[in-house]
Tab-separated table of C-alpha atoms in Angstrom:
chain	number	residue	atom	x	y	z
H	10	MET	CA	123.737	116.660	83.895
H	11	GLN	CA	120.080	116.619	85.073
H	12	LEU	CA	119.187	113.866	88.183
H	13	THR	CA	116.573	112.071	87.855
H	14	ILE	CA	115.501	110.579	91.237
H	15	SER	CA	112.448	107.291	91.209
H	16	ILE	CA	110.605	107.213	94.380
H	17	ASN	CA	108.630	104.171	94.467
H	18	LEU	CA	105.574	105.416	97.178
H	19	ASP	CA	102.844	102.439	96.255
H	20	ILE	CA	102.275	101.586	99.683
H	21	GLN	CA	100.324	98.459	100.621
H	22	PRO	CA	97.140	99.019	102.915
H	23	MET	CA	98.086	96.226	105.062
H	24	ARG	CA	101.574	96.992	105.966
H	25	ASN	CA	102.252	98.800	109.291
H	26	ILE	CA	103.697	102.524	108.268
H	27	ALA	CA	106.261	101.963	111.097
H	28	GLU	CA	107.563	98.819	109.362
H	29	LEU	CA	108.241	100.432	106.280
H	30	VAL	CA	110.073	103.089	107.559
H	31	SER	CA	112.348	100.810	109.571
H	32	VAL	CA	112.558	98.916	106.212
H	33	ALA	CA	113.308	101.957	103.976
H	34	VAL	CA	115.906	103.178	107.156
H	35	GLY	CA	117.292	99.739	107.030
H	36	PRO	CA	118.605	97.365	109.748
H	37	THR	CA	119.980	99.190	113.349
H	38	PRO	CA	123.631	98.066	114.103
H	39	SER	CA	123.723	96.791	117.312
H	40	PRO	CA	126.202	99.580	118.782
H	41	PRO	CA	125.845	102.833	117.254
H	42	SER	CA	122.316	104.330	117.435
H	43	CYS	CA	119.387	105.682	115.755
H	44	GLU	CA	120.214	109.351	116.337
H	45	ASP	CA	124.517	108.566	115.477
H	46	ARG	CA	123.192	106.983	112.153
H	47	SER	CA	122.023	109.927	111.092
H	48	ALA	CA	125.406	111.610	110.950
H	49	HIS	CA	126.173	109.148	108.586
H	50	PRO	CA	123.783	107.149	106.926
H	51	ASP	CA	123.681	105.004	105.003
H	52	PRO	CA	124.443	105.850	101.686
H	53	LEU	CA	121.726	103.543	99.945
H	54	SER	CA	119.296	104.519	102.929
H	55	VAL	CA	116.253	106.808	102.484
H	56	LEU	CA	118.067	108.282	105.540
H	57	SER	CA	120.915	109.834	102.523
H	58	LEU	CA	118.331	112.137	100.728
H	59	PRO	CA	118.190	115.239	101.737
H	60	ASP	CA	115.640	117.489	103.695
H	61	GLU	CA	113.883	118.786	100.467
H	62	LEU	CA	112.585	115.377	99.267
H	63	LEU	CA	111.948	113.706	102.260
H	64	SER	CA	109.290	116.330	103.050
H	65	ILE	CA	108.345	115.246	99.562
H	66	ILE	CA	108.564	111.478	101.004
H	67	LEU	CA	106.168	112.276	104.175
H	68	ALA	CA	103.940	115.156	102.291
H	69	HIS	CA	102.307	111.904	99.867
H	70	ILE	CA	102.161	109.039	102.566
H	71	ASN	CA	98.391	108.331	102.578
H	72	GLN	CA	95.340	107.508	105.335
H	73	LEU	CA	99.586	106.120	107.940
H	74	ASP	CA	100.387	107.131	111.613
H	75	THR	CA	102.011	110.570	111.470
H	76	CYS	CA	103.259	110.222	114.673
H	77	SER	CA	104.899	106.415	114.417
H	78	VAL	CA	106.489	108.106	111.532
H	79	LEU	CA	108.249	111.342	113.268
H	80	ALA	CA	108.939	109.214	115.994
H	81	THR	CA	111.645	106.245	113.954
H	82	HIS	CA	113.968	109.195	113.654
H	83	SER	CA	114.924	112.215	114.249
H	84	ARG	CA	114.997	112.973	110.241
H	85	PHE	CA	111.373	112.278	109.767
H	86	ARG	CA	110.475	113.919	112.827
H	87	GLU	CA	112.691	117.057	111.931
H	88	VAL	CA	111.406	117.315	108.729
H	89	GLY	CA	108.024	116.852	109.695
H	90	GLN	CA	107.634	118.669	112.440
H	91	ARG	CA	109.116	121.398	109.364
H	92	LYS	CA	106.559	120.247	106.878
H	93	LEU	CA	103.552	117.847	107.895
H	94	PHE	CA	102.518	120.818	110.777
H	95	ARG	CA	102.707	123.651	109.370
H	96	TYR	CA	99.211	124.624	108.394
H	97	ILE	CA	96.552	121.949	110.211
H	98	TYR	CA	93.473	121.743	109.678
H	99	VAL	CA	90.560	120.370	112.467
H	100	THR	CA	87.764	119.087	111.341
H	101	SER	CA	84.560	117.567	113.784
H	102	HIS	CA	84.423	114.611	111.642
H	103	ASP	CA	85.877	111.509	114.367
H	104	THR	CA	87.790	110.922	111.530
H	105	GLN	CA	91.960	110.023	111.855
H	106	LEU	CA	95.055	112.073	111.516
H	107	VAL	CA	95.369	112.394	107.871
H	108	VAL	CA	98.715	114.195	106.310
H	109	SER	CA	98.685	115.281	103.094
H	110	SER	CA	97.598	112.952	99.966
H	111	ASN	CA	97.130	110.990	96.857
H	112	PHE	CA	94.989	114.145	95.821
H	113	TYR	CA	96.729	116.336	93.526
H	114	THR	CA	94.784	118.889	95.418
H	115	PRO	CA	96.138	121.644	97.328
H	116	PHE	CA	93.986	121.670	100.121
H	117	TYR	CA	95.893	118.377	101.240
H	118	THR	CA	99.401	118.426	99.629
H	119	ASN	CA	99.596	121.597	102.279
H	120	PHE	CA	97.205	121.017	104.881
H	121	THR	CA	97.316	118.142	108.053
H	122	VAL	CA	93.760	117.311	109.240
H	123	ILE	CA	93.136	116.460	112.355
H	124	GLY	CA	90.124	114.981	114.081
H	125	ALA	CA	87.914	115.078	117.048
H	126	SER	CA	89.791	112.125	117.762
H	127	ALA	CA	93.723	113.307	117.084
H	128	PHE	CA	93.175	116.447	118.343
H	129	ASP	CA	95.562	115.614	121.378
H	130	CYS	CA	98.630	115.912	118.982
H	131	ILE	CA	98.449	119.470	118.608
H	132	ARG	CA	96.398	120.232	121.489
H	133	PHE	CA	99.725	119.159	124.335
H	134	ARG	CA	102.963	120.135	121.358
H	135	PRO	CA	104.837	123.185	120.867
H	136	LEU	CA	103.098	124.958	118.136
H	137	ASP	CA	106.226	127.362	117.266
H	138	LEU	CA	105.935	126.462	113.284
H	139	VAL	CA	102.738	126.318	113.453
H	140	LYS	CA	101.240	129.356	110.502
H	141	LYS	CA	98.152	128.096	110.842
H	142	ILE	CA	94.863	126.731	111.410
H	143	VAL	CA	91.600	125.895	110.569
H	144	PHE	CA	88.939	125.120	112.470
H	145	ASP	CA	85.579	123.838	110.215
H	146	GLN	CA	83.794	124.984	113.070
H	147	HIS	CA	84.493	126.272	116.943
H	148	TYR	CA	83.571	123.185	118.363
H	149	GLY	CA	84.001	122.284	122.222
H	150	TYR	CA	87.558	124.047	122.013
H	151	THR	CA	87.407	127.598	123.029
H	152	ASP	CA	89.681	127.370	125.743
H	153	TRP	CA	91.882	125.878	124.377
H	154	PHE	CA	91.559	127.804	121.523
H	155	LYS	CA	91.833	131.464	123.806
H	156	ASN	CA	94.847	130.433	125.413
H	157	THR	CA	96.582	130.007	122.558
H	158	MET	CA	96.017	132.455	120.603
H	159	LYS	CA	97.842	134.295	123.628
H	160	VAL	CA	100.305	132.405	123.848
H	161	TYR	CA	101.474	131.592	120.257
H	162	PRO	CA	99.845	135.089	118.511
H	163	HIS	CA	102.003	133.795	115.861
H	164	ILE	CA	99.315	131.862	114.610
H	165	ASN	CA	96.248	132.627	111.957
H	166	PHE	CA	93.429	131.200	113.706
H	167	PHE	CA	90.168	130.818	111.264
H	168	VAL	CA	87.077	129.367	111.452
H	169	GLU	CA	85.129	128.567	108.552
H	170	LEU	CA	81.506	127.901	110.314
H	171	PRO	CA	81.029	129.572	113.473
H	172	HIS	CA	77.307	128.766	114.782
H	173	TYR	CA	76.620	131.294	117.577
H	174	LYS	CA	76.858	134.815	118.612
H	175	GLU	CA	79.509	134.282	121.140
H	176	GLN	CA	81.670	133.014	118.509
H	177	LEU	CA	81.301	135.557	116.672
H	178	GLU	CA	81.677	138.358	118.968
H	179	TYR	CA	84.479	136.821	119.657
H	180	LEU	CA	86.041	136.491	116.553
H	181	GLN	CA	85.262	139.792	115.628
H	182	ASN	CA	86.695	141.359	119.214
H	183	ASN	CA	90.144	139.856	118.381
H	184	GLN	CA	89.665	141.243	115.179
H	185	ILE	CA	90.365	137.336	113.289
H	186	GLY	CA	88.979	139.172	109.688
H	187	ARG	CA	86.123	139.221	108.209
H	188	LEU	CA	83.812	135.832	107.819
H	189	ARG	CA	83.328	134.992	104.544
H	190	ARG	CA	80.841	132.304	105.410
H	191	PHE	CA	78.079	131.699	107.709
H	192	VAL	CA	75.296	128.952	109.114
H	193	LEU	CA	72.112	130.654	109.553
H	194	ASP	CA	70.725	128.665	111.976
H	195	GLN	CA	69.299	131.974	114.409
H	196	SER	CA	68.801	135.188	112.792
H	197	ILE	CA	70.269	136.913	115.662
H	198	ILE	CA	73.800	136.408	113.880
H	199	PHE	CA	73.223	138.032	110.990
H	200	GLN	CA	71.310	141.171	113.424
H	201	ASP	CA	74.699	141.553	115.233
H	202	TYR	CA	76.838	141.413	112.337
H	203	GLN	CA	77.992	145.264	111.103
H	204	ASN	CA	76.150	145.430	108.158
H	205	GLU	CA	79.084	147.122	105.807
H	206	ASN	CA	80.410	143.052	106.918
H	207	ARG	CA	77.679	141.989	104.803
H	208	LEU	CA	79.610	142.859	102.177
H	209	PHE	CA	82.450	139.188	102.855
H	210	VAL	CA	79.671	137.114	103.106
H	211	GLU	CA	80.525	134.850	100.520
H	212	GLU	CA	79.077	131.570	101.749
H	213	LEU	CA	75.507	130.629	103.616
H	214	ASN	CA	74.097	127.601	105.030
H	215	VAL	CA	70.710	127.828	106.541
H	216	LEU	CA	70.568	124.624	108.962
H	217	LYS	CA	66.922	123.725	110.188
H	218	ILE	CA	66.405	124.087	114.359
H	219	PRO	CA	63.744	123.066	116.244
H	220	ARG	CA	61.084	125.375	117.311
H	221	CYS	CA	63.235	128.560	115.221
H	222	ASN	CA	63.126	129.625	111.879
H	223	PRO	CA	65.303	131.783	110.493
H	224	ASP	CA	64.937	135.742	109.182
H	225	LEU	CA	65.558	134.626	105.512
H	226	LYS	CA	65.344	138.123	104.640
H	227	VAL	CA	69.087	138.822	104.849
H	228	LEU	CA	69.272	136.313	101.776
H	229	GLN	CA	68.387	139.892	99.169
H	230	TYR	CA	71.646	141.927	101.856
H	231	LEU	CA	74.364	139.690	100.172
H	232	PRO	CA	75.310	141.402	97.359
H	233	ASN	CA	78.421	139.375	97.077
H	234	LEU	CA	76.895	135.181	98.200
H	235	ARG	CA	77.800	132.477	95.960
H	236	VAL	CA	77.274	129.590	97.766
H	237	LEU	CA	74.444	128.973	98.891
H	238	ARG	CA	73.241	125.600	100.874
H	239	ILE	CA	69.846	124.430	102.280
H	240	ARG	CA	69.508	122.318	104.811
H	241	ASP	CA	66.219	120.965	105.502
H	242	MET	CA	64.590	124.019	104.926
H	243	LEU	CA	63.147	124.043	101.245
H	244	ASP	CA	59.620	124.545	102.612
H	245	VAL	CA	60.827	127.675	104.779
H	246	VAL	CA	62.874	128.563	102.166
H	247	HIS	CA	60.179	128.401	99.354
H	248	HIS	CA	56.992	130.096	101.508
H	249	ALA	CA	59.989	133.228	101.638
H	250	PHE	CA	59.238	133.254	98.057
H	251	ARG	CA	55.873	133.310	97.653
H	252	PHE	CA	54.671	135.029	100.275
H	253	GLY	CA	57.960	137.462	101.032
H	254	ASN	CA	60.187	140.208	98.894
H	255	TRP	CA	62.153	138.118	96.668
H	256	LYS	CA	64.285	139.109	95.271
H	257	LYS	CA	65.996	136.501	91.902
H	258	LEU	CA	69.004	135.716	93.324
H	259	HIS	CA	72.324	135.131	91.394
H	260	ILE	CA	75.174	132.753	93.045
H	261	GLU	CA	77.437	130.433	92.030
H	262	GLU	CA	76.373	127.460	93.460
H	263	LEU	CA	73.717	125.361	95.138
H	264	SER	CA	72.817	122.829	97.178
H	265	ILE	CA	69.632	121.914	98.558
H	266	PHE	CA	69.288	118.669	100.977
H	267	TRP	CA	66.108	117.149	101.749
H	268	LYS	CA	64.214	114.560	103.272
H	269	GLN	CA	60.693	114.891	103.465
H	270	ASP	CA	57.440	115.229	100.928
H	271	LEU	CA	58.507	116.538	97.262
H	272	LEU	CA	56.371	119.004	96.217
H	273	PRO	CA	56.121	120.048	92.395
H	274	GLU	CA	56.189	123.547	92.780
H	275	TYR	CA	59.858	123.075	94.464
H	276	ILE	CA	60.891	122.178	91.640
H	277	THR	CA	59.063	124.141	88.818
H	278	ASP	CA	59.881	127.349	90.976
H	279	LEU	CA	63.524	127.097	92.053
H	280	LYS	CA	63.772	128.482	87.631
H	281	TYR	CA	62.113	132.101	89.427
H	282	MET	CA	64.027	132.224	92.731
H	283	PHE	CA	67.982	131.888	91.186
H	284	ASN	CA	69.547	132.539	88.200
H	285	LEU	CA	69.982	129.333	87.008
H	286	SER	CA	72.262	130.830	84.570
H	287	SER	CA	75.056	132.118	86.507
H	288	LEU	CA	75.168	128.360	88.725
H	289	GLU	CA	78.630	126.945	88.207
H	290	SER	CA	76.969	123.971	90.156
H	291	LEU	CA	74.399	122.354	91.560
H	292	GLU	CA	73.640	119.761	94.211
H	293	LEU	CA	69.583	118.327	94.688
H	294	HIS	CA	69.128	115.845	96.974
H	295	PHE	CA	66.073	113.939	97.696
H	296	CYS	CA	66.241	111.408	99.779
H	297	MET	CA	61.969	111.221	101.025
H	298	ASP	CA	60.717	107.804	100.754
H	299	ASN	CA	57.418	108.049	99.183
H	300	GLU	CA	57.066	107.642	95.375
H	301	VAL	CA	56.959	111.063	92.887
H	302	SER	CA	55.106	111.387	90.028
H	303	PRO	CA	56.739	110.605	86.485
H	304	SER	CA	56.440	114.685	85.996
H	305	TYR	CA	59.246	115.604	88.125
H	306	GLU	CA	61.293	114.034	85.835
H	307	SER	CA	60.436	116.250	82.960
H	308	ASP	CA	60.291	119.587	85.509
H	309	LEU	CA	63.591	118.361	86.433
H	310	GLN	CA	64.766	118.954	82.615
H	311	GLN	CA	63.002	121.891	81.658
H	312	MET	CA	64.655	123.444	84.935
H	313	LEU	CA	68.692	121.798	83.846
H	314	THR	CA	68.362	123.339	80.696
H	315	ARG	CA	68.231	126.364	81.822
H	316	THR	CA	71.365	126.131	83.457
H	317	THR	CA	74.518	126.915	80.377
H	318	ASN	CA	77.342	127.266	82.735
H	319	LEU	CA	77.026	124.030	84.753
H	320	THR	CA	80.396	122.092	85.766
H	321	GLN	CA	79.413	120.591	88.649
H	322	LEU	CA	76.198	118.083	88.489
H	323	SER	CA	75.169	115.987	92.196
H	324	LEU	CA	71.924	114.554	91.592
H	325	THR	CA	70.381	112.010	94.345
H	326	CYS	CA	66.790	110.384	94.341
H	327	GLN	CA	65.484	106.990	94.775
H	328	HIS	CA	62.283	108.308	92.998
H	329	ILE	CA	63.821	109.744	90.304
H	330	ASN	CA	65.203	108.338	86.705
H	331	PHE	CA	67.996	111.660	86.419
H	332	ALA	CA	68.641	109.757	82.627
H	333	GLU	CA	66.947	112.470	80.644
H	334	ALA	CA	67.447	115.003	82.712
H	335	ILE	CA	71.233	114.465	82.387
H	336	GLY	CA	70.664	114.396	78.660
H	337	MET	CA	69.739	118.385	78.795
H	338	LEU	CA	72.439	119.321	79.644
H	339	LYS	CA	75.043	121.828	77.328
H	340	PRO	CA	77.863	118.600	75.558
H	341	ASN	CA	80.874	118.984	77.495
H	342	THR	CA	80.563	121.372	80.410
H	343	LEU	CA	80.406	119.235	82.576
H	344	THR	CA	83.465	118.640	85.287
H	345	SER	CA	82.393	116.847	87.964
H	346	PHE	CA	79.593	114.384	88.621
H	347	HIS	CA	77.924	112.427	90.611
H	348	VAL	CA	75.251	110.393	91.324
H	349	GLY	CA	73.180	108.588	94.123
H	350	ILE	CA	71.301	105.285	93.928
H	351	VAL	CA	70.503	103.062	95.924
H	352	TRP	CA	71.427	99.543	96.295
H	353	GLU	CA	68.448	97.322	95.681
H	354	ARG	CA	68.147	99.031	91.905
H	355	ARG	CA	72.151	99.398	90.804
H	356	PHE	CA	72.693	96.027	88.633
H	357	ARG	CA	68.802	97.505	87.380
H	358	LEU	CA	70.183	101.507	87.094
H	359	LEU	CA	73.642	100.857	85.723
H	360	GLY	CA	72.966	97.954	83.749
H	361	TYR	CA	70.444	99.544	81.782
H	362	GLU	CA	68.123	102.335	82.316
H	363	PHE	CA	71.165	104.316	83.361
H	364	ASP	CA	74.196	103.284	82.136
H	365	ILE	CA	76.771	105.513	83.196
H	366	ARG	CA	78.131	105.680	79.864
H	367	LYS	CA	75.083	106.181	78.217
H	368	VAL	CA	73.879	108.349	80.658
H	369	LEU	CA	77.473	111.169	80.013
H	370	ASN	CA	77.903	110.281	76.463
H	371	ARG	CA	77.589	113.591	75.823
H	372	GLN	CA	79.583	114.646	78.493
H	373	GLN	CA	83.090	112.343	77.531
H	374	GLU	CA	85.144	115.729	76.116
H	375	SER	CA	85.047	117.404	80.012
H	376	VAL	CA	84.150	114.805	82.464
H	377	GLU	CA	86.735	114.514	84.561
H	378	ARG	CA	85.344	113.064	88.256
H	379	VAL	CA	82.522	110.446	88.424
H	380	SER	CA	81.129	109.224	91.745
H	381	ILE	CA	78.081	107.141	92.174
H	382	ASN	CA	76.881	106.347	95.665
H	383	ASP	CA	75.076	103.521	95.973
H	384	LEU	CA	74.564	104.349	100.171
H	385	ILE	CA	71.600	107.108	100.289
H	386	GLU	CA	71.411	107.619	103.979
H	387	LYS	CA	67.629	109.078	104.395
H	388	CYS	CA	68.601	110.686	107.491
H	389	GLU	CA	72.125	112.917	106.558
H	390	CYS	CA	72.763	113.374	103.064
H	391	SER	CA	76.336	114.971	102.863
H	392	SER	CA	77.915	116.997	99.775
H	393	GLN	CA	78.907	114.192	97.094
H	394	LEU	CA	80.593	117.110	95.013
H	395	LEU	CA	83.435	117.057	97.840
H	396	GLU	CA	83.854	113.118	97.731
H	397	TRP	CA	87.361	114.282	96.739
H	398	ASP	CA	88.742	116.680	98.676
H	399	ARG	CA	88.074	114.211	101.936
H	400	PHE	CA	89.623	111.089	103.327
H	401	TYR	CA	87.457	108.044	104.817
H	402	LYS	CA	89.218	105.273	106.977
H	403	ASN	CA	87.273	102.732	106.350
H	404	VAL	CA	89.308	100.093	108.183
H	405	LYS	CA	86.611	97.038	107.773
H	406	ALA	CA	86.603	97.372	104.055
H	407	CYS	CA	90.187	96.094	103.387
H	408	SER	CA	90.447	94.097	107.271
H	409	THR	CA	90.397	91.095	104.152
H	410	ASN	CA	92.951	90.559	101.758
H	411	ASP	CA	90.093	89.041	99.496
H	412	ARG	CA	87.664	91.647	100.243
H	413	TYR	CA	90.165	94.130	99.401
H	414	MET	CA	90.495	92.381	96.244
H	415	TYR	CA	86.523	91.636	95.682
H	416	TYR	CA	86.378	95.420	95.329
H	417	LYS	CA	89.672	96.658	93.535
H	418	ASN	CA	89.073	93.953	90.700
H	419	LYS	CA	85.266	94.635	89.857
H	420	ASP	CA	85.350	98.935	90.596
H	421	GLU	CA	88.604	98.772	88.217
H	422	GLY	CA	86.702	96.880	85.872
H	423	ALA	CA	83.869	99.052	85.653
H	424	ILE	CA	86.217	101.813	84.992
H	425	ARG	CA	88.120	100.778	82.309
H	426	LYS	CA	84.600	100.088	80.481
H	427	VAL	CA	84.329	103.526	80.890
H	428	LEU	CA	87.986	104.633	79.749
H	429	GLN	CA	87.228	102.196	76.640
H	430	SER	CA	83.972	104.537	75.890
H	431	GLY	CA	85.982	107.248	74.837
H	432	TYR	CA	86.517	109.700	78.446
H	433	LEU	CA	89.337	111.452	77.880
H	434	LYS	CA	89.640	113.862	80.805
H	435	LEU	CA	88.445	111.520	83.087
H	436	ARG	CA	91.252	110.764	85.953
H	437	GLN	CA	88.410	110.990	89.753
H	438	VAL	CA	86.312	108.217	90.089
H	439	VAL	CA	84.924	107.012	93.395
H	440	PHE	CA	82.401	104.078	94.500
H	441	ASP	CA	80.713	104.156	97.501
H	442	ARG	CA	83.762	105.970	99.145
H	443	ARG	CA	86.112	104.006	97.045
H	444	TYR	CA	88.665	106.373	95.428
H	445	TYR	CA	90.368	105.749	92.408
H	446	HIS	CA	93.322	107.641	90.677
H	447	ILE	CA	93.996	107.421	86.839
H	448	SER	CA	97.224	108.234	85.550
H	449	TYR	CA	98.253	108.179	81.815
H	450	ALA	CA	101.278	107.567	80.697
H	451	PRO	CA	102.795	109.806	78.402
H	452	HIS	CA	102.929	109.490	74.778
H	453	MET	CA	100.868	105.688	75.878
H	454	ASN	CA	97.307	105.337	75.693
H	455	LEU	CA	97.760	103.001	78.928
H	456	LYS	CA	95.464	104.028	81.731
H	457	ASP	CA	96.978	103.319	85.470
H	458	ILE	CA	94.388	102.766	87.623
H	459	VAL	CA	95.748	103.204	91.076
H	460	ARG	CA	93.080	102.769	94.567
H	461	VAL	CA	93.997	105.115	97.018
H	462	LEU	CA	91.146	104.932	99.538
């Protein structure tokens, strides 16, 4: 006999999580305590489910206060500690505590994300059940980090982007593992990094530091470099190409963030600086104020014709119309696409010159993720290809039902128009960090559009 259990996890954004769990558990009788009821739970209560199903339920609670859930009942606390705090990801962004998601990505299915404002959730609690803690940066927790390693030697610590020489030396001396990701903001880091370990470096972020330009010669000594991100250093990198012994780099992911004047050679020389045919992911974020010549669009078209293996593309600039350039891509190869435009030109670009259905017409059989962002920040650009693996808790956007329903209905109407155009593989859409997941009913053409955030 096959037993099928269907659990509806459609949680309304305005309801309190403690209230939701209390409703699921049932009213508390006055004679027995909450702990006593765990021994003989109501057959219709969620507490009658085995731990395996409870862990699945807890793992799919999205954007809610996990600590409130664990405090409602001992069963939730026990299961939650085993399931939700096994793998922890500590981010430097001031985000709330986030437990799993409805994003269907391996990262958020396994990791509990803890921001700077909620770090005390693990700072003062036992970590016996924790197996792995990942830091996006080594920031502000050096003493806690050292003490925790001594008290809990079984925990596997990993720092994605160590910034300073002391951090690098500490990580090497404690044998946390060969680092594969680096921030190149001080050349002394790579001078001290062992030459044999450079073979393991796969990702490099080149950042602009006042009065300190990193030594870009190191780019020629990283044979296994796969990912290169250049933030506000395009002029320095281009100068190294023009006047240095530059060998064409064969990388898979290239991201360029630039907010100053864009020179024509910055685009035309990219085909000499990088092997464009090996690129699988490309991000070009040009956030300058001054307008550019129309020739930039043709230069961009010629460059994109060389990207024969591109699957992810992100373009941001308020002065360049990307419609013609995107049409030069190999048909039905893109899976993830992002475009950034400004609010003042939104309706003209989307309605006429930049109709997303026409722009991606040659990619409709392959594209799975689409992101459109009107909120271009000239001071700080961020990677838009990572939108589907991030969480945004915008309380103001959901503070009133009228505003929430306005965006929900407005966005769903636009998404349905795109789906009706034949985009059969489209699964995820982001409008200004409002996230939507599209599900397809089996053996049916009906699409269900769910706003996750």
